[in-house]
Short mmCIF file of C-alpha atoms and ligand atoms in Angstrom, two decimals:
data_model
loop_
_atom_site.label_atom_id
_atom_site.label_comp_id
_atom_site.label_asym_id
_atom_site.label_seq_id
_atom_site.Cartn_x
_atom_site.Cartn_y
_atom_site.Cartn_z
CA MET A 733 -15.45 15.04 -11.22
CA ASN A 734 -11.84 15.10 -12.33
CA GLU A 735 -10.91 15.34 -8.63
CA ILE A 736 -11.11 11.55 -8.23
CA ASN A 737 -7.72 9.89 -8.23
CA PHE A 738 -8.37 6.48 -9.72
CA ASP A 739 -4.89 5.27 -8.76
CA LEU A 740 -5.93 5.46 -5.10
CA ILE A 741 -9.03 3.29 -5.47
CA ASP A 742 -8.76 -0.09 -3.77
CA THR A 743 -9.15 -2.80 -6.40
CA THR A 744 -8.16 -5.78 -4.29
CA GLY A 745 -11.60 -6.69 -2.95
CA GLU A 746 -14.98 -7.42 -4.54
CA PRO A 747 -16.56 -4.71 -6.73
CA PRO A 748 -18.99 -2.40 -4.88
CA VAL A 749 -22.69 -2.97 -5.62
CA SER A 750 -23.79 0.68 -5.72
CA GLU A 751 -23.18 3.18 -8.53
CA PRO A 752 -21.14 5.15 -9.37
CA GLU A 753 -18.65 3.51 -6.93
CA ARG A 754 -18.83 0.24 -8.86
CA GLN A 755 -17.74 1.99 -12.05
CA TYR A 756 -14.93 3.84 -10.25
CA TYR A 757 -13.68 0.39 -9.19
CA TYR A 758 -13.78 -0.91 -12.78
CA ILE A 759 -12.14 2.23 -14.17
CA ALA A 760 -9.27 1.64 -11.74
CA LYS A 761 -9.12 -2.05 -12.70
CA CYS A 762 -8.98 -1.29 -16.44
CA ARG A 763 -6.42 1.41 -15.77
CA GLU A 764 -4.05 -1.20 -14.38
CA LEU A 765 -4.56 -3.45 -17.42
CA VAL A 766 -4.04 -0.59 -19.89
CA LYS A 767 -0.87 0.46 -18.08
CA LEU A 768 0.52 -3.06 -18.37
CA LYS A 769 -0.32 -3.29 -22.07
CA SER A 770 1.18 0.10 -22.73
CA LYS A 771 4.42 -0.95 -21.01
CA GLU A 772 4.52 -4.11 -23.07
CA LEU A 773 4.09 -2.19 -26.34
CA GLY A 774 6.33 0.69 -25.29
CA ARG A 775 3.77 3.30 -26.34
CA PRO A 776 0.49 4.82 -25.14
CA LEU A 777 -2.83 3.20 -26.10
CA TYR A 778 -5.17 5.21 -28.31
CA SER A 779 -8.94 5.34 -28.62
CA GLN A 780 -11.10 6.69 -31.42
CA THR A 781 -14.77 7.49 -30.93
CA ARG A 782 -17.18 8.23 -33.79
CA THR A 783 -20.58 9.64 -33.08
CA PHE A 784 -23.64 9.39 -35.32
CA GLY A 785 -27.03 11.00 -34.77
CA CYS A 786 -28.29 13.74 -32.48
CA GLN A 787 -27.07 15.95 -29.64
CA MET A 788 -27.98 13.26 -27.08
CA ASN A 789 -25.56 10.89 -28.72
CA ALA A 790 -22.91 13.63 -28.85
CA ARG A 791 -23.34 14.14 -25.11
CA ASP A 792 -23.24 10.38 -24.47
CA SER A 793 -19.97 10.23 -26.41
CA GLU A 794 -18.44 12.86 -24.12
CA LYS A 795 -19.31 10.58 -21.21
CA LEU A 796 -17.84 7.55 -22.99
CA ILE A 797 -14.63 9.42 -23.86
CA GLY A 798 -14.44 10.67 -20.26
CA ILE A 799 -14.41 7.06 -19.05
CA LEU A 800 -11.94 5.94 -21.76
CA GLU A 801 -9.51 8.71 -20.82
CA GLN A 802 -9.64 7.76 -17.13
CA ILE A 803 -8.97 4.17 -18.12
CA GLY A 804 -5.82 5.43 -19.81
CA TYR A 805 -6.65 5.61 -23.51
CA ILE A 806 -5.65 8.76 -25.37
CA GLU A 807 -8.47 9.86 -27.66
CA THR A 808 -7.07 10.53 -31.13
CA GLU A 809 -8.21 11.24 -34.65
CA THR A 810 -4.87 10.57 -36.28
CA ALA A 811 -3.02 7.64 -34.67
CA THR A 812 -4.06 4.03 -35.37
CA PRO A 813 -6.46 3.30 -32.51
CA ASP A 814 -6.33 0.37 -30.09
CA PHE A 815 -9.94 0.92 -29.05
CA VAL A 816 -12.57 1.97 -31.59
CA LEU A 817 -16.00 2.98 -30.40
CA TYR A 818 -18.97 3.73 -32.67
CA ASN A 819 -21.88 5.43 -30.97
CA THR A 820 -24.67 4.70 -33.44
CA CYS A 821 -27.99 6.21 -34.56
CA THR A 822 -30.94 4.43 -36.16
CA VAL A 823 -33.49 7.19 -36.62
CA ARG A 824 -33.40 6.70 -40.40
CA GLU A 825 -32.24 3.76 -42.50
CA ASN A 826 -29.25 5.65 -43.96
CA ALA A 827 -27.84 6.39 -40.47
CA ASN A 828 -27.94 2.66 -39.93
CA LEU A 829 -26.34 1.74 -43.28
CA LYS A 830 -23.41 4.07 -42.66
CA VAL A 831 -22.35 1.99 -39.66
CA TYR A 832 -22.27 -1.27 -41.65
CA GLY A 833 -20.19 0.52 -44.28
CA HIS A 834 -17.64 1.59 -41.66
CA LEU A 835 -17.50 -1.89 -40.14
CA GLY A 836 -16.12 -3.31 -43.37
CA TYR A 837 -13.26 -0.84 -43.14
CA LEU A 838 -12.65 -1.59 -39.45
CA LYS A 839 -12.29 -5.29 -40.15
CA LYS A 840 -9.27 -4.56 -42.35
CA GLN A 841 -7.82 -2.22 -39.71
CA LYS A 842 -8.11 -4.91 -37.08
CA GLU A 843 -6.26 -7.38 -39.27
CA LYS A 844 -3.33 -4.93 -39.21
CA ASN A 845 -3.47 -4.16 -35.48
CA LYS A 846 -4.14 -7.33 -33.49
CA ASN A 847 -4.50 -5.34 -30.26
CA MET A 848 -7.47 -3.43 -31.63
CA MET A 849 -10.76 -3.68 -29.78
CA ILE A 850 -13.97 -2.71 -31.58
CA ALA A 851 -17.02 -1.57 -29.63
CA LEU A 852 -20.49 -0.61 -30.86
CA CYS A 853 -23.07 1.15 -28.74
CA GLY A 854 -26.02 3.53 -28.98
CA CYS A 855 -29.49 3.45 -30.47
CA MET A 856 -28.90 0.98 -33.29
CA MET A 857 -27.75 -1.67 -30.80
CA GLN A 858 -31.16 -1.58 -29.08
CA GLU A 859 -32.62 -3.33 -32.13
CA GLU A 860 -32.62 -7.10 -31.90
CA THR A 861 -32.16 -7.63 -35.65
CA VAL A 862 -29.02 -5.49 -35.61
CA VAL A 863 -27.44 -7.42 -32.76
CA GLU A 864 -28.28 -10.74 -34.48
CA LYS A 865 -26.62 -9.52 -37.65
CA ILE A 866 -23.49 -8.43 -35.79
CA LYS A 867 -23.28 -11.77 -34.00
CA SER A 868 -23.50 -13.70 -37.25
CA SER A 869 -21.74 -11.52 -39.83
CA TYR A 870 -19.43 -9.20 -37.87
CA ARG A 871 -17.76 -11.55 -35.42
CA PHE A 872 -14.67 -9.36 -35.09
CA VAL A 873 -16.68 -6.89 -32.97
CA ASP A 874 -15.55 -7.18 -29.33
CA LEU A 875 -18.11 -5.23 -27.38
CA VAL A 876 -21.77 -4.38 -27.98
CA PHE A 877 -23.95 -2.38 -25.62
CA GLY A 878 -26.98 -0.13 -25.91
CA THR A 879 -28.26 3.23 -24.69
CA HIS A 880 -29.17 2.18 -21.13
CA ASN A 881 -25.78 1.03 -19.91
CA ILE A 882 -23.23 3.46 -21.33
CA TYR A 883 -22.24 4.32 -17.76
CA LYS A 884 -20.96 0.72 -17.51
CA LEU A 885 -18.31 1.09 -20.21
CA ALA A 886 -15.41 0.37 -17.84
CA GLU A 887 -17.07 -2.76 -16.43
CA LEU A 888 -17.80 -4.06 -19.94
CA ILE A 889 -14.23 -3.41 -21.11
CA TYR A 890 -12.94 -5.20 -18.02
CA ASP A 891 -15.10 -8.22 -18.80
CA ARG A 892 -13.86 -8.25 -22.38
CA LEU A 893 -10.22 -8.05 -21.32
CA THR A 894 -10.44 -10.71 -18.66
CA TYR A 895 -12.71 -13.33 -20.25
CA ASN A 896 -11.32 -12.96 -23.77
CA LYS A 897 -14.60 -13.38 -25.63
CA PRO A 898 -17.02 -10.85 -27.10
CA VAL A 899 -19.24 -9.08 -24.57
CA ILE A 900 -22.80 -8.21 -25.54
CA GLU A 901 -25.04 -6.47 -23.02
CA ILE A 902 -28.26 -4.82 -24.11
CA LEU A 903 -30.83 -3.74 -21.51
CA LYS A 904 -34.47 -3.36 -22.57
CA ASP A 905 -35.08 -0.27 -20.45
CA THR A 906 -33.85 1.32 -17.24
CA ASP A 907 -34.89 3.58 -14.39
CA ALA A 908 -31.28 4.29 -13.50
CA ILE A 909 -29.74 7.70 -13.97
CA VAL A 910 -26.14 7.39 -12.82
CA GLU A 911 -24.62 10.74 -11.87
CA GLU A 912 -21.02 11.73 -11.17
CA LEU A 913 -19.10 9.87 -13.84
CA PRO A 914 -16.14 11.33 -15.75
CA ILE A 915 -16.96 13.48 -18.82
CA GLU A 916 -14.55 14.79 -21.44
CA ARG A 917 -16.05 17.88 -23.09
CA LYS A 918 -15.46 18.63 -26.76
CA TYR A 919 -15.54 22.42 -26.26
CA PRO A 920 -14.17 24.21 -23.20
CA PHE A 921 -16.72 27.04 -23.39
CA LYS A 922 -20.00 25.30 -24.24
CA SER A 923 -21.67 22.08 -23.25
CA GLY A 924 -24.79 19.98 -23.60
CA VAL A 925 -26.61 19.06 -20.40
CA ASN A 926 -29.16 16.22 -20.31
CA ILE A 927 -32.28 17.21 -18.46
CA MET A 928 -34.20 14.07 -19.38
CA PHE A 929 -33.74 10.75 -21.15
CA GLY A 930 -36.05 8.68 -23.35
CA CYS A 931 -39.37 9.56 -24.94
CA ASN A 932 -43.03 8.68 -24.29
CA ASN A 933 -44.62 10.19 -27.36
CA PHE A 934 -44.53 7.30 -29.83
CA CYS A 935 -44.93 9.34 -32.99
CA SER A 936 -45.96 6.56 -35.37
CA TYR A 937 -42.91 6.87 -37.67
CA CYS A 938 -40.28 7.15 -34.95
CA ILE A 939 -38.00 4.52 -33.44
CA VAL A 940 -36.55 6.69 -30.66
CA PRO A 941 -39.00 5.61 -27.89
CA TYR A 942 -38.12 1.97 -28.61
CA VAL A 943 -34.37 2.48 -28.45
CA ARG A 944 -34.15 5.16 -25.76
CA GLY A 945 -36.79 3.82 -23.40
CA ARG A 946 -39.35 5.66 -21.27
CA GLU A 947 -39.09 9.31 -20.39
CA ARG A 948 -37.07 10.03 -17.22
CA SER A 949 -36.28 13.52 -15.93
CA ARG A 950 -33.19 14.33 -13.92
CA LYS A 951 -33.74 16.12 -10.63
CA PRO A 952 -33.48 19.90 -10.95
CA GLU A 953 -30.85 20.06 -8.19
CA ASP A 954 -28.61 17.59 -10.08
CA ILE A 955 -28.98 19.64 -13.27
CA ILE A 956 -28.17 22.91 -11.48
CA LYS A 957 -25.19 21.32 -9.72
CA GLU A 958 -23.82 20.08 -13.04
CA ILE A 959 -24.22 23.48 -14.71
CA GLU A 960 -22.58 25.27 -11.77
CA LYS A 961 -19.61 22.94 -12.07
CA LEU A 962 -19.43 23.53 -15.82
CA VAL A 963 -19.50 27.30 -15.34
CA ALA A 964 -16.76 27.08 -12.71
CA ASP A 965 -14.81 25.20 -15.36
CA GLY A 966 -15.16 27.95 -18.01
CA VAL A 967 -18.45 27.10 -19.75
CA VAL A 968 -20.55 30.13 -20.76
CA GLU A 969 -23.19 28.48 -22.97
CA ILE A 970 -25.25 25.38 -22.27
CA MET A 971 -27.74 23.40 -24.32
CA LEU A 972 -30.40 21.63 -22.26
CA LEU A 973 -31.14 18.30 -23.95
CA GLY A 974 -34.24 16.12 -24.12
CA GLN A 975 -36.47 14.57 -26.82
CA ASN A 976 -39.34 16.70 -25.57
CA VAL A 977 -38.05 19.27 -23.09
CA ASN A 978 -41.53 20.73 -22.70
CA SER A 979 -42.64 17.69 -20.75
CA TYR A 980 -39.67 17.95 -18.39
CA GLY A 981 -40.40 17.21 -14.72
CA LYS A 982 -43.63 15.29 -15.16
CA ASN A 983 -42.35 12.04 -13.65
CA LEU A 984 -40.47 13.58 -10.73
CA ASP A 985 -41.69 13.22 -7.13
CA GLU A 986 -41.71 16.98 -6.89
CA GLU A 987 -43.28 18.05 -10.19
CA ILE A 988 -41.65 21.02 -11.88
CA THR A 989 -42.24 22.62 -15.29
CA PHE A 990 -39.58 23.20 -17.91
CA ALA A 991 -40.22 26.95 -17.66
CA GLU A 992 -39.52 26.82 -13.93
CA LEU A 993 -36.30 24.89 -14.53
CA LEU A 994 -35.24 27.60 -16.99
CA ARG A 995 -35.93 30.28 -14.36
CA ARG A 996 -33.63 28.47 -11.95
CA VAL A 997 -30.90 27.91 -14.53
CA GLU A 998 -31.05 31.61 -15.44
CA GLN A 999 -30.02 32.46 -11.85
CA ILE A 1000 -26.66 30.71 -12.21
CA GLU A 1001 -24.02 33.37 -12.01
CA GLY A 1002 -21.40 33.38 -14.77
CA LEU A 1003 -23.61 31.45 -17.19
CA LYS A 1004 -24.24 33.63 -20.24
CA ARG A 1005 -26.31 31.67 -22.74
CA ILE A 1006 -28.98 28.99 -22.51
CA ARG A 1007 -30.24 26.91 -25.41
CA PHE A 1008 -32.49 23.86 -25.42
CA MET A 1009 -33.76 21.12 -27.71
CA THR A 1010 -36.15 19.66 -28.71
CA SER A 1011 -39.38 21.45 -28.04
CA HIS A 1012 -42.48 19.44 -28.95
CA PRO A 1013 -45.28 21.79 -30.07
CA LYS A 1014 -47.97 19.82 -28.21
CA ASP A 1015 -46.53 20.69 -24.78
CA LEU A 1016 -45.18 24.19 -25.37
CA SER A 1017 -46.74 26.38 -22.67
CA ASP A 1018 -47.50 30.10 -22.41
CA GLU A 1019 -45.37 30.04 -19.29
CA LEU A 1020 -42.38 29.03 -21.46
CA ILE A 1021 -43.02 31.84 -23.95
CA GLU A 1022 -43.20 34.27 -21.03
CA VAL A 1023 -39.90 33.04 -19.56
CA MET A 1024 -38.17 33.20 -22.95
CA LYS A 1025 -39.48 36.69 -23.59
CA HIS A 1026 -38.06 38.14 -20.38
CA SER A 1027 -34.89 36.11 -20.11
CA LYS A 1028 -31.50 37.75 -20.59
CA LYS A 1029 -29.76 34.43 -21.18
CA ILE A 1030 -32.08 32.21 -23.23
CA CYS A 1031 -30.97 32.41 -26.86
CA LYS A 1032 -33.23 33.78 -29.56
CA GLN A 1033 -33.70 30.44 -31.21
CA LEU A 1034 -36.44 27.84 -31.09
CA HIS A 1035 -36.55 24.50 -32.87
CA LEU A 1036 -40.20 23.59 -33.29
CA PRO A 1037 -40.58 20.42 -35.36
CA LEU A 1038 -43.62 20.53 -37.66
CA GLN A 1039 -43.22 17.10 -39.36
CA SER A 1040 -46.25 17.74 -41.60
CA GLY A 1041 -48.62 20.61 -42.28
CA SER A 1042 -51.57 18.32 -42.94
CA SER A 1043 -53.88 17.80 -39.95
CA ARG A 1044 -54.90 14.45 -41.40
CA ILE A 1045 -51.28 13.24 -41.56
CA LEU A 1046 -50.42 14.77 -38.17
CA LYS A 1047 -53.17 12.67 -36.67
CA ILE A 1048 -51.83 9.45 -38.18
CA MET A 1049 -48.35 10.49 -37.07
CA ASN A 1050 -49.73 10.76 -33.50
CA ARG A 1051 -48.29 14.24 -33.06
CA GLN A 1052 -51.20 15.46 -30.88
CA TYR A 1053 -51.61 18.84 -32.59
CA ASP A 1054 -53.17 19.93 -35.86
CA LYS A 1055 -52.19 22.47 -38.50
CA ASP A 1056 -54.15 25.36 -36.98
CA ARG A 1057 -52.80 24.82 -33.51
CA TYR A 1058 -49.23 24.67 -34.78
CA VAL A 1059 -49.57 27.76 -36.96
CA SER A 1060 -51.15 29.85 -34.21
CA LEU A 1061 -48.49 28.72 -31.73
CA ALA A 1062 -45.64 29.61 -34.10
CA LYS A 1063 -47.22 32.96 -34.89
CA LYS A 1064 -47.71 33.74 -31.21
CA ILE A 1065 -44.03 33.00 -30.58
CA ARG A 1066 -42.95 35.25 -33.47
CA GLN A 1067 -45.17 38.00 -32.14
CA GLU A 1068 -44.05 37.75 -28.51
CA ILE A 1069 -40.35 37.33 -29.28
CA PRO A 1070 -39.88 39.22 -32.56
CA ASP A 1071 -36.15 38.60 -33.08
CA ILE A 1072 -36.40 34.82 -32.55
CA ALA A 1073 -35.12 32.40 -35.19
CA LEU A 1074 -37.55 29.55 -35.77
CA SER A 1075 -36.34 26.27 -37.19
CA THR A 1076 -38.16 23.01 -37.86
CA ASP A 1077 -38.06 19.38 -38.99
CA ILE A 1078 -40.26 18.16 -41.82
CA ILE A 1079 -40.84 14.62 -43.07
CA VAL A 1080 -41.77 14.16 -46.73
CA GLY A 1081 -43.52 11.03 -47.97
CA PHE A 1082 -45.12 9.69 -44.80
CA PRO A 1083 -47.38 6.73 -45.80
CA GLY A 1084 -50.54 7.93 -47.53
CA GLU A 1085 -49.30 11.52 -48.00
CA THR A 1086 -51.20 13.00 -50.96
CA GLU A 1087 -50.38 16.06 -53.05
CA GLU A 1088 -53.01 17.97 -51.01
CA ASP A 1089 -51.32 16.96 -47.74
CA PHE A 1090 -47.99 18.09 -49.12
CA LEU A 1091 -49.43 21.44 -50.18
CA GLU A 1092 -50.58 21.94 -46.57
CA THR A 1093 -46.97 21.48 -45.47
CA LEU A 1094 -45.83 24.03 -48.06
CA ASP A 1095 -48.53 26.37 -46.81
CA VAL A 1096 -47.20 26.25 -43.23
CA VAL A 1097 -43.67 26.84 -44.53
CA ASN A 1098 -44.96 29.90 -46.40
CA GLN A 1099 -46.86 31.24 -43.40
CA ILE A 1100 -44.19 30.73 -40.74
CA GLU A 1101 -41.18 31.62 -42.93
CA TYR A 1102 -38.69 29.47 -41.02
CA ASP A 1103 -35.18 30.79 -40.57
CA SER A 1104 -34.03 27.26 -41.28
CA ALA A 1105 -35.57 23.82 -41.74
CA TYR A 1106 -34.32 20.24 -41.81
CA THR A 1107 -36.14 18.08 -44.32
CA PHE A 1108 -36.17 14.29 -44.23
CA ILE A 1109 -37.46 11.67 -46.60
CA TYR A 1110 -39.68 9.29 -44.65
CA SER A 1111 -37.75 6.21 -43.67
CA LYS A 1112 -39.54 3.01 -42.71
CA ARG A 1113 -38.42 1.83 -39.27
CA THR A 1114 -39.23 -1.78 -38.40
CA GLY A 1115 -41.29 -2.03 -35.23
CA THR A 1116 -43.01 1.34 -35.56
CA PRO A 1117 -46.75 1.51 -36.41
CA ALA A 1118 -46.07 3.43 -39.64
CA ALA A 1119 -43.91 0.62 -41.00
CA LYS A 1120 -47.03 -1.56 -41.23
CA MET A 1121 -49.02 1.03 -43.20
CA GLU A 1122 -49.59 -0.20 -46.70
CA ASN A 1123 -49.90 3.00 -48.68
CA GLN A 1124 -46.19 3.87 -48.93
CA VAL A 1125 -45.58 6.78 -51.31
CA PRO A 1126 -43.59 5.98 -54.51
CA GLU A 1127 -39.99 7.15 -54.52
CA ASP A 1128 -40.26 9.45 -57.55
CA VAL A 1129 -43.24 11.26 -56.03
CA ILE A 1130 -41.35 11.77 -52.76
CA LYS A 1131 -38.27 13.02 -54.60
CA ASP A 1132 -40.34 15.58 -56.52
CA ARG A 1133 -42.01 16.88 -53.34
CA PHE A 1134 -38.74 16.94 -51.47
CA ASP A 1135 -37.07 19.07 -54.17
CA ARG A 1136 -39.96 21.51 -54.29
CA LEU A 1137 -39.98 21.86 -50.52
CA LEU A 1138 -36.23 22.36 -50.32
CA ALA A 1139 -36.27 25.04 -53.02
CA ARG A 1140 -38.94 27.00 -51.17
CA ILE A 1141 -37.17 26.62 -47.81
CA HIS A 1142 -33.95 27.97 -49.33
CA GLU A 1143 -35.72 30.98 -50.80
CA ILE A 1144 -37.31 31.82 -47.48
CA SER A 1145 -34.25 31.28 -45.32
CA ASN A 1146 -32.14 33.39 -47.69
CA ALA A 1147 -34.63 36.23 -47.34
CA GLN A 1148 -34.67 35.79 -43.54
CA THR A 1149 -30.88 35.92 -43.40
CA LEU A 1150 -30.73 39.21 -45.32
CA LYS A 1151 -32.81 40.92 -42.63
CA HIS A 1152 -29.90 40.89 -40.21
CA VAL A 1153 -27.25 42.38 -42.52
CA GLY A 1154 -25.97 45.76 -41.30
CA LYS A 1155 -26.96 45.07 -37.68
CA THR A 1156 -24.68 44.32 -34.72
CA TYR A 1157 -25.09 41.19 -32.58
CA ASP A 1158 -23.28 39.48 -29.73
CA VAL A 1159 -21.36 36.48 -30.91
CA LEU A 1160 -19.70 33.65 -28.98
CA VAL A 1161 -16.37 32.93 -30.66
CA GLU A 1162 -16.05 29.17 -31.20
CA GLU A 1163 -12.97 28.49 -33.32
CA VAL A 1164 -10.34 29.71 -35.76
CA ASN A 1165 -11.78 29.50 -39.27
CA GLU A 1166 -10.80 26.25 -40.96
CA HIS A 1167 -10.10 27.77 -44.37
CA ASN A 1168 -8.66 31.16 -43.47
CA LYS A 1169 -6.54 31.34 -40.32
CA GLU A 1170 -6.98 35.13 -40.06
CA LEU A 1171 -10.67 34.66 -39.37
CA VAL A 1172 -12.54 33.29 -36.39
CA THR A 1173 -16.01 31.73 -36.42
CA GLY A 1174 -18.63 32.61 -33.88
CA ARG A 1175 -22.29 31.90 -33.20
CA MET A 1176 -25.02 34.46 -32.77
CA SER A 1177 -27.77 34.08 -30.18
CA ASN A 1178 -30.12 32.96 -32.98
CA GLY A 1179 -27.73 30.15 -33.91
CA SER A 1180 -26.30 31.69 -37.12
CA LEU A 1181 -22.58 31.48 -37.83
CA VAL A 1182 -20.43 34.50 -38.62
CA HIS A 1183 -16.81 34.69 -39.76
CA PHE A 1184 -14.75 37.79 -38.93
CA LYS A 1185 -11.17 38.93 -38.50
CA GLY A 1186 -9.68 37.90 -35.14
CA GLY A 1187 -7.27 35.61 -33.35
CA LYS A 1188 -7.56 32.43 -31.31
CA GLU A 1189 -7.36 34.39 -28.04
CA LEU A 1190 -11.00 35.35 -28.66
CA ILE A 1191 -12.25 31.75 -28.44
CA GLY A 1192 -14.81 31.40 -25.66
CA ASN A 1193 -15.50 35.15 -25.48
CA ILE A 1194 -18.69 36.95 -26.41
CA VAL A 1195 -17.97 39.93 -28.67
CA ASN A 1196 -20.02 42.39 -30.74
CA VAL A 1197 -19.97 41.80 -34.47
CA THR A 1198 -21.57 43.81 -37.28
CA LEU A 1199 -22.83 41.66 -40.14
CA ASN A 1200 -21.58 42.92 -43.51
CA GLU A 1201 -22.67 40.23 -45.90
CA ALA A 1202 -24.93 37.16 -45.92
CA LYS A 1203 -23.44 34.10 -47.62
CA GLY A 1204 -26.23 31.56 -47.35
CA PHE A 1205 -25.31 29.45 -44.35
CA TYR A 1206 -23.09 32.09 -42.72
CA TYR A 1207 -22.27 35.79 -42.54
CA LEU A 1208 -19.09 37.79 -42.97
CA GLY A 1209 -18.75 40.47 -40.31
CA THR A 1210 -16.52 42.93 -38.49
CA MET A 1211 -15.84 42.89 -34.77
CA GLU A 1212 -16.63 46.12 -32.93
CA GLU A 1213 -14.04 47.43 -30.45
N1 LIG B 1860 -37.81 14.45 -30.39
C1 LIG B 1860 -37.68 15.25 -31.53
C2 LIG B 1860 -37.16 14.53 -32.75
C3 LIG B 1860 -36.00 13.61 -32.67
S1 LIG B 1860 -35.66 12.76 -34.17
C4 LIG B 1860 -39.07 15.82 -31.85
O1 LIG B 1860 -40.07 15.20 -31.63
O2 LIG B 1860 -39.10 16.87 -32.40
C5 LIG B 1860 -35.23 14.11 -35.24
C6 LIG B 1860 -36.06 14.20 -36.46
O3 LIG B 1860 -35.88 13.07 -37.28
C7 LIG B 1860 -37.55 14.27 -36.24
O4 LIG B 1860 -37.99 15.54 -35.90
C8 LIG B 1860 -38.10 13.81 -37.57
O5 LIG B 1860 -38.31 14.90 -38.45
C9 LIG B 1860 -37.00 12.93 -38.12
N2 LIG B 1860 -37.42 11.54 -38.15
C10 LIG B 1860 -37.71 10.74 -37.10
N3 LIG B 1860 -38.09 9.51 -37.54
C11 LIG B 1860 -38.05 9.55 -38.89
C12 LIG B 1860 -38.33 8.61 -39.92
N4 LIG B 1860 -38.76 7.38 -39.64
N5 LIG B 1860 -38.16 9.00 -41.21
C13 LIG B 1860 -37.74 10.24 -41.51
N6 LIG B 1860 -37.46 11.16 -40.59
C14 LIG B 1860 -37.62 10.84 -39.29
FE1 LIG B 1861 -39.61 10.55 -31.93
FE2 LIG B 1861 -41.86 11.84 -31.51
FE3 LIG B 1861 -40.33 11.16 -29.43
FE4 LIG B 1861 -39.55 13.06 -31.09
S1 LIG B 1861 -41.34 13.14 -29.76
S2 LIG B 1861 -38.31 11.39 -30.32
S3 LIG B 1861 -40.31 12.35 -33.07
S4 LIG B 1861 -41.42 9.78 -30.81
FE1 LIG B 1862 -30.43 8.83 -33.56
FE2 LIG B 1862 -30.75 7.86 -31.18
FE3 LIG B 1862 -30.56 10.45 -31.50
S1 LIG B 1862 -31.75 7.13 -32.99
S2 LIG B 1862 -31.39 10.79 -33.52
S3 LIG B 1862 -28.97 8.99 -31.94
S4 LIG B 1862 -31.81 9.41 -30.00
#
């Protein structure tokens, strides 16, 4: 991708109609404007991107930063930015509130730097009420777009710069998957790779299908081509991304299963590790378990969201599996792939959840003994079916259940962690330790972090490390020669 020389693109005529050529044209156009501005100010222009939410948003931000850098902005965390971009999340109310909090701060920043442009994008912007609120109460925001048109960033910036009024463009949904745009990766040695966009599951509590649109799979050959390029560029670990990777390929002309895609990705020479997320229990096939069991590259880690252990609640949540089916699936996976780390997501306080329902959740936690679990307090999302349910659980009851669940999860994951102490594992070195510069931090195949003595030259390498001590969320270890 970085081969394109945007200075050589002809910007004198009309913009091309087809993508990605149209965006190349607008990148080149913006590049000219940024150069002029930079000359006028006698300094480079800086951008600052903040990302909220999940891995999909993190990957989207790499695409956005890729475009910003080609336009001529230097991404910074320290300098006062000229272009601020918030890539937002709305999965729970508190993700949403955080953004409004930050906007108050940005308003003051903009008063100090008149050149500053403020842009908001991502899932939260797909909600009409949010956009209305921004239009009426946050008029200093320059650019608002959603999840379906992030590839158009350059075109939107160009419009903002030339017409000198706020630009708001939200698309309801899209079929488009625009390939071959610039991407600026956060890590040189690992990368996320989208295999699909959107979600069709409509779990009754969840806003994602409304803000991310219908499920669309990328073609396997495009995915493989992207990974091959990444590997040629030094990447050794990839994370395949989708809201429900197990239904990958269902809408393609040539149907293909997720397990088959994994088989093909495994063949890529030079690639060392494969991760994926998220795996919906309802579509997890025996074929996938088989592929994971025999793979040399797929990491020993599976995130299998439970949400609730009560079959009654699972039904109202529209999860399409019940307690027994989940438990037998998780047990089968543990049996077939004994050294796998299982993690999960659990929601506490879904409307109508009784003490009995909650005890069912605790029972699954006790049976499956998760290596780690993310617990969330149910958050009412306007527009979802669950938001209209009348029997919301009182806050103090939720808080009590949440604390009990968390305590049990900690006990179990501490016990799970201890099992690995004394053993040696391969570890991908990710960074120099923040607190102690003599240590580096690496990640095991099962996702755990380990700190050990070493220098920055190890970053990006896979080394053998013996675990000496478990410290809760991480280990201390020693590298083997
Ligand atoms: N596609 C993934 C989940 C993406 S959202 C899957 O189905 O597993 C990540 C997590 O946020 C979910 O697993 C769920 O536990 C949590 N979540 C989603 N909506 C929520 C809500 N309204 N309140 C609380 N937690 C929620
Ligand atoms: Fe939300 Fe369910 Fe889709 Fe996951 S599968 S994103 S929880 S609707
Ligand atoms: Fe949030 Fe959107 Fe991801 S709502 S969790 S950023 S898909």
